[in-house]
Amino acid sequence: MPKKIKRIAVLTSGGDSPGMNAAIRSVVRTCAYHDLECIGVYRGYEGLIEGDFKPMDARSVKGIINKGGTILKSARSKEFRTVEGRQKAYKKLVEAGIDGLVVIGGDGSFTGAMILNDEFDFPVMGIPGTIDNDIVGTTHTLGFDTALNTVVDAIDKIRDTASSHNRLFFIEVMGRDVGHIALNAGIAGGAEEILIPEEDLGLDRLVESLRRSRKSGKTSSIVIVAEGDKIGKNIFELKDFVDDNMEGYDVRVSVLGHMQRGGSPSCFDRVLASRMGVKAVESLLEGKSNYMVGLQNTKMELTPFDNAIKGKTKINLELLRVSDIMST
Amino acid sequence: MPKKIKRIAVLTSGGDSPGMNAAIRSVVRTCAYHDLECIGVYRGYEGLIEGDFKPMDARSVKGIINKGGTILKSARSKEFRTVEGRQKAYKKLVEAGIDGLVVIGGDGSFTGAMILNDEFDFPVMGIPGTIDNDIVGTTHTLGFDTALNTVVDAIDKIRDTASSHNRLFFIEVMGRDVGHIALNAGIAGGAEEILIPEEDLGLDRLVESLRRSRKSGKTSSIVIVAEGDKIGKNIFELKDFVDDNMEGYDVRVSVLGHMQRGGSPSCFDRVLASRMGVKAVESLLEGKSNYMVGLQNTKMELTPFDNAIKGKTKINLELLRVSDIMST
Amino acid sequence: MPKKIKRIAVLTSGGDSPGMNAAIRSVVRTCAYHDLECIGVYRGYEGLIEGDFKPMDARSVKGIINKGGTILKSARSKEFRTVEGRQKAYKKLVEAGIDGLVVIGGDGSFTGAMILNDEFDFPVMGIPGTIDNDIVGTTHTLGFDTALNTVVDAIDKIRDTASSHNRLFFIEVMGRDVGHIALNAGIAGGAEEILIPEEDLGLDRLVESLRRSRKSGKTSSIVIVAEGDKIGKNIFELKDFVDDNMEGYDVRVSVLGHMQRGGSPSCFDRVLASRMGVKAVESLLEGKSNYMVGLQNTKMELTPFDNAIKGKTKINLELLRVSDIMST
Amino acid sequence: MPKKIKRIAVLTSGGDSPGMNAAIRSVVRTCAYHDLECIGVYRGYEGLIEGDFKPMDARSVKGIINKGGTILKSARSKEFRTVEGRQKAYKKLVEAGIDGLVVIGGDGSFTGAMILNDEFDFPVMGIPGTIDNDIVGTTHTLGFDTALNTVVDAIDKIRDTASSHNRLFFIEVMGRDVGHIALNAGIAGGAEEILIPEEDLGLDRLVESLRRSRKSGKTSSIVIVAEGDKIGKNIFELKDFVDDNMEGYDVRVSVLGHMQRGGSPSCFDRVLASRMGVKAVESLLEGKSNYMVGLQNTKMELTPFDNAIKGKTKINLELLRVSDIMST
């Protein structure tokens, strides 16, 4: 029989994403609702090792649901990757009377939680917070929807100037291994072409696509490029390639960068965060451990950490096709 | 065997919603992709009766994916509710050589399309465009996500002033028969209480909730009220009730109004619109008729008009519970 | 010779406006820069009377420059209008060793400061914080620019739906005695007509203007109405009037309300707030008192409280004319 | 006596800026108001040479006041720099019966207009449209205010992630020769340091400033860098410098890029554009030529092209000081 949970800790780890604060708030308030104590851990696993803790009551998370970033801060911890580091962390947890831990972060953060659970049989629960939407077990990670709106807003602005000057823009968006941001924001931004890590288009196709687009009467074009696109050229090399091989193009490059990680979370992400926090805390209360909470269809579901980490999200082929049709 | 589709018409009908233009664009481009002609019909069924048509090619829908409203305009048509009106409309469709019709609108619009199909065996397909999310067969109607962000943005602004002055605000949002906007935006806006048509809270509970909230240390409060809330008082009567029955509150009212219908669609709505347009046109091409396209889980699915119209969406009970917990 | 200033207090009073937090931050940081202590006073004059003080250092105002509302809260104080109230306040100031007071607020707040100065020879300095732009001595009050953008954003959204349905919208904006918001936002929102307190248009002119607008081919119209417009009808009566007296209009009403007071301040308001805070503190340091800081041309200037309070801003007649021409 | 003006042409030239469409609309509507014909010229001087003209009536500029970019498109024209090119352009103007030309653009565009006026005594009037605010004779160029809000919004987002991770960000903003965007947006974004072309800070000061900032308890920092900053290192070299010479910093770089040129214009820019269009057309009607319209204090004023072009805007030293104080 699992130990009765009386005190739960929460931390954010890895790259931050919009909605993390809303998730912290939800964890804290759900604890308050169930008369549990809640402890905030600063700077992820680094703060866990150092015992950088702070008790949080319902009022302490007031006014953060609409704030980007994470009030608990985030960090990457080398020490937590060592047995010694994790032993220190476990000791701090025990000393502070903590019975369960909610980790808000990406797959690296979940790996840490899983090992902690394996080594010390410590109850852990994960909330997927990353803008990349690259985690199996949830159709939407926390921050993905907000990042999409940020990217689309930037594309809209760039299109204003692109079409005023009949220019071709390459716009780089986040996504080293996955093209979810590029694909969705590309469709929504009306991009003529979208280059993603999952698909090897080849430069020939890009060239052909641009030519066809020009022939169809388009005078400006937007090409969205995920950081990790398969063509294997970075975005400045793409520009050079077009400059060298195609005539009549005035090519510009824009790298959207870290702006994509910030900003006030969308309604979608705030609701998702609130639901995930409730589910995470109540799952710990039910004696569960080693799971990630996620959105599947319209419901909150649990996925074993192992599956969440090892799985690889697939690109939605229907979206790829829609993208092709829309650039007709 | 169904007649081969060569020319498709598209219209928007009923209250407009953000994403309708993106859906028009998608219908037009999908037609172009399949070498079909596409005809835009102005002012909904009214324009159908009058033959207010305009051929649309791929370039004619340039630059509209990010615009609110509908370039085809919308209207309600009394005449289309009569047999004579529909006969005129059918005649115009036949004269223009149109083989299928895509209707973007709500359940009233779908009823019209269904009768047209019944009476003249004319192929019709529906795209659910309404901010209310009150249509069965899709988890999200077109415009719902955008409207939520608009409402949440307004709540955020009102909270700034509410908390500066320690005030209680009643904020009315759209939703005569359904509380989807109120419930989601209320959670995302950090509302202390949410009044929806589906739930009869009773005034007592509201009063108690406000008292509890005050006791817990909150100095300002936001209560979200759907137009059609069950308490049966309008929002100004609610204010009067609190003024008369509770002490120490400085109560204000804000009715968000038509602003909720406009604005540049969110990434979510633009992608959804693009997918729905493709699915609608290609379903007509496959010889299908009398269906609405919708998002179910992560896929585009068809729902017979009959089910879409007669069904009633249910409020997500989990969200109600999350709302309760969050206002701890 | 004036007493050397070593400790300065700051408070916000009256209706809140975006940029007040940025002004608080500026006052606090300017104090820190000059090695002065800074004391925050909660809830305006109410908190002054109660001694609701909190020392603020440079770090304590971190992360507030972009937040609407006021972290010091605001309130109206009846007691401060009495001699006894002001004596209590003065006593608290002296007890806390405070040598000067910066008041962020509107003309009512400045009147309070002026009397405090008159009665006790206590150094005071004002920063004009109100969205109404109704204070003489500054071309822009703090929050005016942000409120304009909020209103224009709402008008843009409403126009989306207005033009989709060929409707006439009456939109009420703040401004009981002055039409600055209505006039500027009306021009920027492309309104066909703007009703302001300073001008008695008469209903006849409104009717004529709408008819002309209809004749010129416009199918939808936006009329901006300041709360205190001279026609003497409220916005719902205006709707009824058009419904009763003009044919073919589908009229809707939208009251923008308190949303206009909130939101993250614009760049303009943040820079203005930063400049005003510096000027206010350094003017106190120079031994000045009983002035309001303001923007005149491109410079920070001082205006005696007396002039600021008794003066009445004038509507820019050029803008009225531009508005007329634009609705051609 | 000047020839009576009956037909006026308008073009946009050089880099586009938000508000250009609002200015076009204003020129067109002011012409309509005075019963003049208005001719839109596509692609700046290039279209003038080619006679790429289109008559514009009041309705033709409907719905563009809130759109970024320019519906008339913009381009740079080598041919117009030659006498032959200008002769062609003049011939086209005469053939089309055009009596005056309004040029919306920056100083390069004004130089073209001035030479056209010198060589052919053709009436020209300029509207300063550029985000850089680098033109003498107006306190604000068209688009400057909007660009500032775009930049500040991006800084806010980046700060979310910067402070979650305790990072130092270098953010590059537009401004090759002038630091107006950097200085204003830097203050509004709460930047710790701002590097502008007008000031040679030297790397030493940057280093010292960062050290002081760290010592004062700040864990994250934002440094705004104008494209043309005086330190003479590009933003990536700045990062390398800090990486090599300072310990304990996690440095990131973000180049905001062309996004800054687009987006829906702010209320300020829309009103300014409306006023400038009226002033430009009516000045031509009064027989004036060779001037730029501008905002000075609260009025529209004319500045001879010669002064506008040769002058150099000065950085506001008060702002520099405010920036220093705010980063206390």
mmCIF file with all atom_site columns, N, CA and C in Angstrom, chain A residues 42-82:
data_model
loop_
_atom_site.group_PDB
_atom_site.id
_atom_site.type_symbol
_atom_site.label_atom_id
_atom_site.label_alt_id
_atom_site.label_comp_id
_atom_site.label_asym_id
_atom_site.label_entity_id
_atom_site.label_seq_id
_atom_site.pdbx_PDB_ins_code
_atom_site.Cartn_x
_atom_site.Cartn_y
_atom_site.Cartn_z
_atom_site.occupancy
_atom_site.B_iso_or_equiv
_atom_site.pdbx_formal_charge
_atom_site.auth_seq_id
_atom_site.auth_comp_id
_atom_site.auth_asym_id
_atom_site.auth_atom_id
_atom_site.pdbx_PDB_model_num
ATOM 1   N N  . TYR A 1 42 ? 13.163 25.457 -6.517  1.00 0.00 ? 42 TYR A N  1
ATOM 2   C CA . TYR A 1 42 ? 13.739 26.391 -7.490  1.00 0.00 ? 42 TYR A CA 1
ATOM 3   C C  . TYR A 1 42 ? 14.788 25.732 -8.380  1.00 0.00 ? 42 TYR A C  1
ATOM 4   N N  . ARG A 1 43 ? 14.879 26.218 -9.589  1.00 0.00 ? 43 ARG A N  1
ATOM 5   C CA . ARG A 1 43 ? 15.911 25.822 -10.561 1.00 0.00 ? 43 ARG A CA 1
ATOM 6   C C  . ARG A 1 43 ? 16.000 24.306 -10.796 1.00 0.00 ? 43 ARG A C  1
ATOM 7   N N  . GLY A 1 44 ? 14.847 23.684 -10.929 1.00 0.00 ? 44 GLY A N  1
ATOM 8   C CA . GLY A 1 44 ? 14.818 22.284 -11.335 1.00 0.00 ? 44 GLY A CA 1
ATOM 9   C C  . GLY A 1 44 ? 15.587 21.352 -10.419 1.00 0.00 ? 44 GLY A C  1
ATOM 10  N N  . TYR A 1 45 ? 16.254 20.363 -11.017 1.00 0.00 ? 45 TYR A N  1
ATOM 11  C CA . TYR A 1 45 ? 16.952 19.358 -10.224 1.00 0.00 ? 45 TYR A CA 1
ATOM 12  C C  . TYR A 1 45 ? 18.121 19.966 -9.461  1.00 0.00 ? 45 TYR A C  1
ATOM 13  N N  . GLU A 1 46 ? 18.660 21.054 -9.991  1.00 0.00 ? 46 GLU A N  1
ATOM 14  C CA . GLU A 1 46 ? 19.746 21.749 -9.308  1.00 0.00 ? 46 GLU A CA 1
ATOM 15  C C  . GLU A 1 46 ? 19.281 22.205 -7.919  1.00 0.00 ? 46 GLU A C  1
ATOM 16  N N  . GLY A 1 47 ? 18.096 22.790 -7.884  1.00 0.00 ? 47 GLY A N  1
ATOM 17  C CA . GLY A 1 47 ? 17.545 23.247 -6.606  1.00 0.00 ? 47 GLY A CA 1
ATOM 18  C C  . GLY A 1 47 ? 17.094 22.090 -5.725  1.00 0.00 ? 47 GLY A C  1
ATOM 19  N N  . LEU A 1 48 ? 16.778 20.966 -6.351  1.00 0.00 ? 48 LEU A N  1
ATOM 20  C CA . LEU A 1 48 ? 16.376 19.785 -5.577  1.00 0.00 ? 48 LEU A CA 1
ATOM 21  C C  . LEU A 1 48 ? 17.584 19.279 -4.793  1.00 0.00 ? 48 LEU A C  1
ATOM 22  N N  . ILE A 1 49 ? 18.715 19.255 -5.477  1.00 0.00 ? 49 ILE A N  1
ATOM 23  C CA . ILE A 1 49 ? 19.949 18.802 -4.840  1.00 0.00 ? 49 ILE A CA 1
ATOM 24  C C  . ILE A 1 49 ? 20.354 19.748 -3.700  1.00 0.00 ? 49 ILE A C  1
ATOM 25  N N  . GLU A 1 50 ? 20.150 21.039 -3.949  1.00 0.00 ? 50 GLU A N  1
ATOM 26  C CA . GLU A 1 50 ? 20.569 22.038 -2.948  1.00 0.00 ? 50 GLU A CA 1
ATOM 27  C C  . GLU A 1 50 ? 19.512 22.297 -1.875  1.00 0.00 ? 50 GLU A C  1
ATOM 28  N N  . GLY A 1 51 ? 18.344 21.709 -2.040  1.00 0.00 ? 51 GLY A N  1
ATOM 29  C CA . GLY A 1 51 ? 17.276 21.958 -1.076  1.00 0.00 ? 51 GLY A CA 1
ATOM 30  C C  . GLY A 1 51 ? 16.751 23.374 -1.145  1.00 0.00 ? 51 GLY A C  1
ATOM 31  N N  . ASP A 1 52 ? 16.738 23.934 -2.355  1.00 0.00 ? 52 ASP A N  1
ATOM 32  C CA . ASP A 1 52 ? 16.260 25.308 -2.543  1.00 0.00 ? 52 ASP A CA 1
ATOM 33  C C  . ASP A 1 52 ? 14.726 25.278 -2.619  1.00 0.00 ? 52 ASP A C  1
ATOM 34  N N  . PHE A 1 53 ? 14.083 25.137 -1.476  1.00 0.00 ? 53 PHE A N  1
ATOM 35  C CA . PHE A 1 53 ? 12.643 24.890 -1.386  1.00 0.00 ? 53 PHE A CA 1
ATOM 36  C C  . PHE A 1 53 ? 11.897 26.093 -0.816  1.00 0.00 ? 53 PHE A C  1
ATOM 37  N N  . LYS A 1 54 ? 10.622 26.170 -1.157  1.00 0.00 ? 54 LYS A N  1
ATOM 38  C CA . LYS A 1 54 ? 9.781  27.229 -0.607  1.00 0.00 ? 54 LYS A CA 1
ATOM 39  C C  . LYS A 1 54 ? 8.344  26.741 -0.519  1.00 0.00 ? 54 LYS A C  1
ATOM 40  N N  . PRO A 1 55 ? 7.758  26.774 0.673   1.00 0.00 ? 55 PRO A N  1
ATOM 41  C CA . PRO A 1 55 ? 6.363  26.351 0.806   1.00 0.00 ? 55 PRO A CA 1
ATOM 42  C C  . PRO A 1 55 ? 5.460  27.286 0.008   1.00 0.00 ? 55 PRO A C  1
ATOM 43  N N  . MET A 1 56 ? 4.475  26.716 -0.659  1.00 0.00 ? 56 MET A N  1
ATOM 44  C CA . MET A 1 56 ? 3.584  27.550 -1.474  1.00 0.00 ? 56 MET A CA 1
ATOM 45  C C  . MET A 1 56 ? 2.129  27.292 -1.095  1.00 0.00 ? 56 MET A C  1
ATOM 46  N N  . ASP A 1 57 ? 1.423  28.363 -0.733  1.00 0.00 ? 57 ASP A N  1
ATOM 47  C CA . ASP A 1 57 ? -0.012 28.183 -0.489  1.00 0.00 ? 57 ASP A CA 1
ATOM 48  C C  . ASP A 1 57 ? -0.802 28.773 -1.652  1.00 0.00 ? 57 ASP A C  1
ATOM 49  N N  . ALA A 1 58 ? -2.124 28.624 -1.603  1.00 0.00 ? 58 ALA A N  1
ATOM 50  C CA . ALA A 1 58 ? -2.977 28.996 -2.726  1.00 0.00 ? 58 ALA A CA 1
ATOM 51  C C  . ALA A 1 58 ? -2.758 30.440 -3.170  1.00 0.00 ? 58 ALA A C  1
ATOM 52  N N  . ARG A 1 59 ? -2.555 31.334 -2.213  1.00 0.00 ? 59 ARG A N  1
ATOM 53  C CA . ARG A 1 59 ? -2.399 32.751 -2.570  1.00 0.00 ? 59 ARG A CA 1
ATOM 54  C C  . ARG A 1 59 ? -1.040 33.053 -3.202  1.00 0.00 ? 59 ARG A C  1
ATOM 55  N N  . SER A 1 60 ? -0.057 32.195 -2.950  1.00 0.00 ? 60 SER A N  1
ATOM 56  C CA . SER A 1 60 ? 1.299  32.476 -3.438  1.00 0.00 ? 60 SER A CA 1
ATOM 57  C C  . SER A 1 60 ? 1.412  32.356 -4.961  1.00 0.00 ? 60 SER A C  1
ATOM 58  N N  . VAL A 1 61 ? 0.402  31.770 -5.594  1.00 0.00 ? 61 VAL A N  1
ATOM 59  C CA . VAL A 1 61 ? 0.456  31.622 -7.049  1.00 0.00 ? 61 VAL A CA 1
ATOM 60  C C  . VAL A 1 61 ? -0.557 32.541 -7.734  1.00 0.00 ? 61 VAL A C  1
ATOM 61  N N  . LYS A 1 62 ? -0.968 33.520 -7.013  1.00 0.00 ? 62 LYS A N  1
ATOM 62  C CA . LYS A 1 62 ? -1.891 34.535 -7.525  1.00 0.00 ? 62 LYS A CA 1
ATOM 63  C C  . LYS A 1 62 ? -1.247 35.340 -8.643  1.00 0.00 ? 62 LYS A C  1
ATOM 64  N N  . GLY A 1 63 ? -2.024 35.573 -9.678  1.00 0.00 ? 63 GLY A N  1
ATOM 65  C CA . GLY A 1 63 ? -1.550 36.477 -10.729 1.00 0.00 ? 63 GLY A CA 1
ATOM 66  C C  . GLY A 1 63 ? -0.453 35.910 -11.607 1.00 0.00 ? 63 GLY A C  1
ATOM 67  N N  . ILE A 1 64 ? -0.271 34.588 -11.630 1.00 0.00 ? 64 ILE A N  1
ATOM 68  C CA . ILE A 1 64 ? 0.783  34.041 -12.496 1.00 0.00 ? 64 ILE A CA 1
ATOM 69  C C  . ILE A 1 64 ? 0.225  33.235 -13.660 1.00 0.00 ? 64 ILE A C  1
ATOM 70  N N  . ILE A 1 65 ? -1.078 32.997 -13.686 1.00 0.00 ? 65 ILE A N  1
ATOM 71  C CA . ILE A 1 65 ? -1.625 32.137 -14.745 1.00 0.00 ? 65 ILE A CA 1
ATOM 72  C C  . ILE A 1 65 ? -1.356 32.715 -16.126 1.00 0.00 ? 65 ILE A C  1
ATOM 73  N N  . ASN A 1 66 ? -1.248 34.014 -16.228 1.00 0.00 ? 66 ASN A N  1
ATOM 74  C CA . ASN A 1 66 ? -1.037 34.639 -17.538 1.00 0.00 ? 66 ASN A CA 1
ATOM 75  C C  . ASN A 1 66 ? 0.400  35.091 -17.789 1.00 0.00 ? 66 ASN A C  1
ATOM 76  N N  . LYS A 1 67 ? 1.314  34.614 -16.976 1.00 0.00 ? 67 LYS A N  1
ATOM 77  C CA . LYS A 1 67 ? 2.708  35.023 -17.151 1.00 0.00 ? 67 LYS A CA 1
ATOM 78  C C  . LYS A 1 67 ? 3.519  33.922 -17.836 1.00 0.00 ? 67 LYS A C  1
ATOM 79  N N  . GLY A 1 68 ? 4.320  34.307 -18.821 1.00 0.00 ? 68 GLY A N  1
ATOM 80  C CA . GLY A 1 68 ? 5.249  33.371 -19.439 1.00 0.00 ? 68 GLY A CA 1
ATOM 81  C C  . GLY A 1 68 ? 6.369  33.002 -18.491 1.00 0.00 ? 68 GLY A C  1
ATOM 82  N N  . GLY A 1 69 ? 7.214  32.091 -18.916 1.00 0.00 ? 69 GLY A N  1
ATOM 83  C CA . GLY A 1 69 ? 8.352  31.691 -18.092 1.00 0.00 ? 69 GLY A CA 1
ATOM 84  C C  . GLY A 1 69 ? 7.921  30.837 -16.918 1.00 0.00 ? 69 GLY A C  1
ATOM 85  N N  . THR A 1 70 ? 8.784  30.734 -15.922 1.00 0.00 ? 70 THR A N  1
ATOM 86  C CA . THR A 1 70 ? 8.463  29.951 -14.724 1.00 0.00 ? 70 THR A CA 1
ATOM 87  C C  . THR A 1 70 ? 8.994  30.651 -13.483 1.00 0.00 ? 70 THR A C  1
ATOM 88  N N  . ILE A 1 71 ? 8.095  30.913 -12.555 1.00 0.00 ? 71 ILE A N  1
ATOM 89  C CA . ILE A 1 71 ? 8.521  31.596 -11.328 1.00 0.00 ? 71 ILE A CA 1
ATOM 90  C C  . ILE A 1 71 ? 9.467  30.722 -10.506 1.00 0.00 ? 71 ILE A C  1
ATOM 91  N N  . LEU A 1 72 ? 9.454  29.415 -10.771 1.00 0.00 ? 72 LEU A N  1
ATOM 92  C CA . LEU A 1 72 ? 10.367 28.523 -10.045 1.00 0.00 ? 72 LEU A CA 1
ATOM 93  C C  . LEU A 1 72 ? 11.732 28.433 -10.733 1.00 0.00 ? 72 LEU A C  1
ATOM 94  N N  . LYS A 1 73 ? 11.858 29.108 -11.857 1.00 0.00 ? 73 LYS A N  1
ATOM 95  C CA . LYS A 1 73 ? 13.092 29.068 -12.649 1.00 0.00 ? 73 LYS A CA 1
ATOM 96  C C  . LYS A 1 73 ? 13.401 27.635 -13.109 1.00 0.00 ? 73 LYS A C  1
ATOM 97  N N  . SER A 1 74 ? 14.242 27.590 -14.084 1.00 0.00 ? 74 SER A N  1
ATOM 98  C CA . SER A 1 74 ? 14.594 26.286 -14.634 1.00 0.00 ? 74 SER A CA 1
ATOM 99  C C  . SER A 1 74 ? 16.098 26.247 -14.848 1.00 0.00 ? 74 SER A C  1
ATOM 100 N N  . ALA A 1 75 ? 16.646 25.063 -14.900 1.00 0.00 ? 75 ALA A N  1
ATOM 101 C CA . ALA A 1 75 ? 18.088 24.928 -15.119 1.00 0.00 ? 75 ALA A CA 1
ATOM 102 C C  . ALA A 1 75 ? 18.349 23.508 -15.582 1.00 0.00 ? 75 ALA A C  1
ATOM 103 N N  . ARG A 1 76 ? 19.489 23.312 -16.152 1.00 0.00 ? 76 ARG A N  1
ATOM 104 C CA . ARG A 1 76 ? 19.916 21.945 -16.445 1.00 0.00 ? 76 ARG A CA 1
ATOM 105 C C  . ARG A 1 76 ? 20.926 21.561 -15.371 1.00 0.00 ? 76 ARG A C  1
ATOM 106 N N  . SER A 1 77 ? 20.854 20.339 -14.890 1.00 0.00 ? 77 SER A N  1
ATOM 107 C CA . SER A 1 77 ? 21.727 19.936 -13.788 1.00 0.00 ? 77 SER A CA 1
ATOM 108 C C  . SER A 1 77 ? 22.596 18.764 -14.197 1.00 0.00 ? 77 SER A C  1
ATOM 109 N N  . LYS A 1 78 ? 23.900 19.005 -14.252 1.00 0.00 ? 78 LYS A N  1
ATOM 110 C CA . LYS A 1 78 ? 24.813 17.903 -14.540 1.00 0.00 ? 78 LYS A CA 1
ATOM 111 C C  . LYS A 1 78 ? 24.884 16.944 -13.357 1.00 0.00 ? 78 LYS A C  1
ATOM 112 N N  . GLU A 1 79 ? 24.849 17.562 -12.160 1.00 0.00 ? 79 GLU A N  1
ATOM 113 C CA . GLU A 1 79 ? 25.046 16.746 -10.958 1.00 0.00 ? 79 GLU A CA 1
ATOM 114 C C  . GLU A 1 79 ? 23.933 15.714 -10.804 1.00 0.00 ? 79 GLU A C  1
ATOM 115 N N  . PHE A 1 80 ? 22.719 16.058 -11.233 1.00 0.00 ? 80 PHE A N  1
ATOM 116 C CA . PHE A 1 80 ? 21.608 15.135 -11.072 1.00 0.00 ? 80 PHE A CA 1
ATOM 117 C C  . PHE A 1 80 ? 21.761 13.907 -11.957 1.00 0.00 ? 80 PHE A C  1
ATOM 118 N N  . ARG A 1 81 ? 22.666 14.014 -12.921 1.00 0.00 ? 81 ARG A N  1
ATOM 119 C CA . ARG A 1 81 ? 22.905 12.850 -13.780 1.00 0.00 ? 81 ARG A CA 1
ATOM 120 C C  . ARG A 1 81 ? 23.806 11.821 -13.109 1.00 0.00 ? 81 ARG A C  1
ATOM 121 N N  . THR A 1 82 ? 24.356 12.211 -11.964 1.00 0.00 ? 82 THR A N  1
ATOM 122 C CA . THR A 1 82 ? 25.201 11.266 -11.225 1.00 0.00 ? 82 THR A CA 1
ATOM 123 C C  . THR A 1 82 ? 24.397 10.638 -10.084 1.00 0.00 ? 82 THR A C  1
#
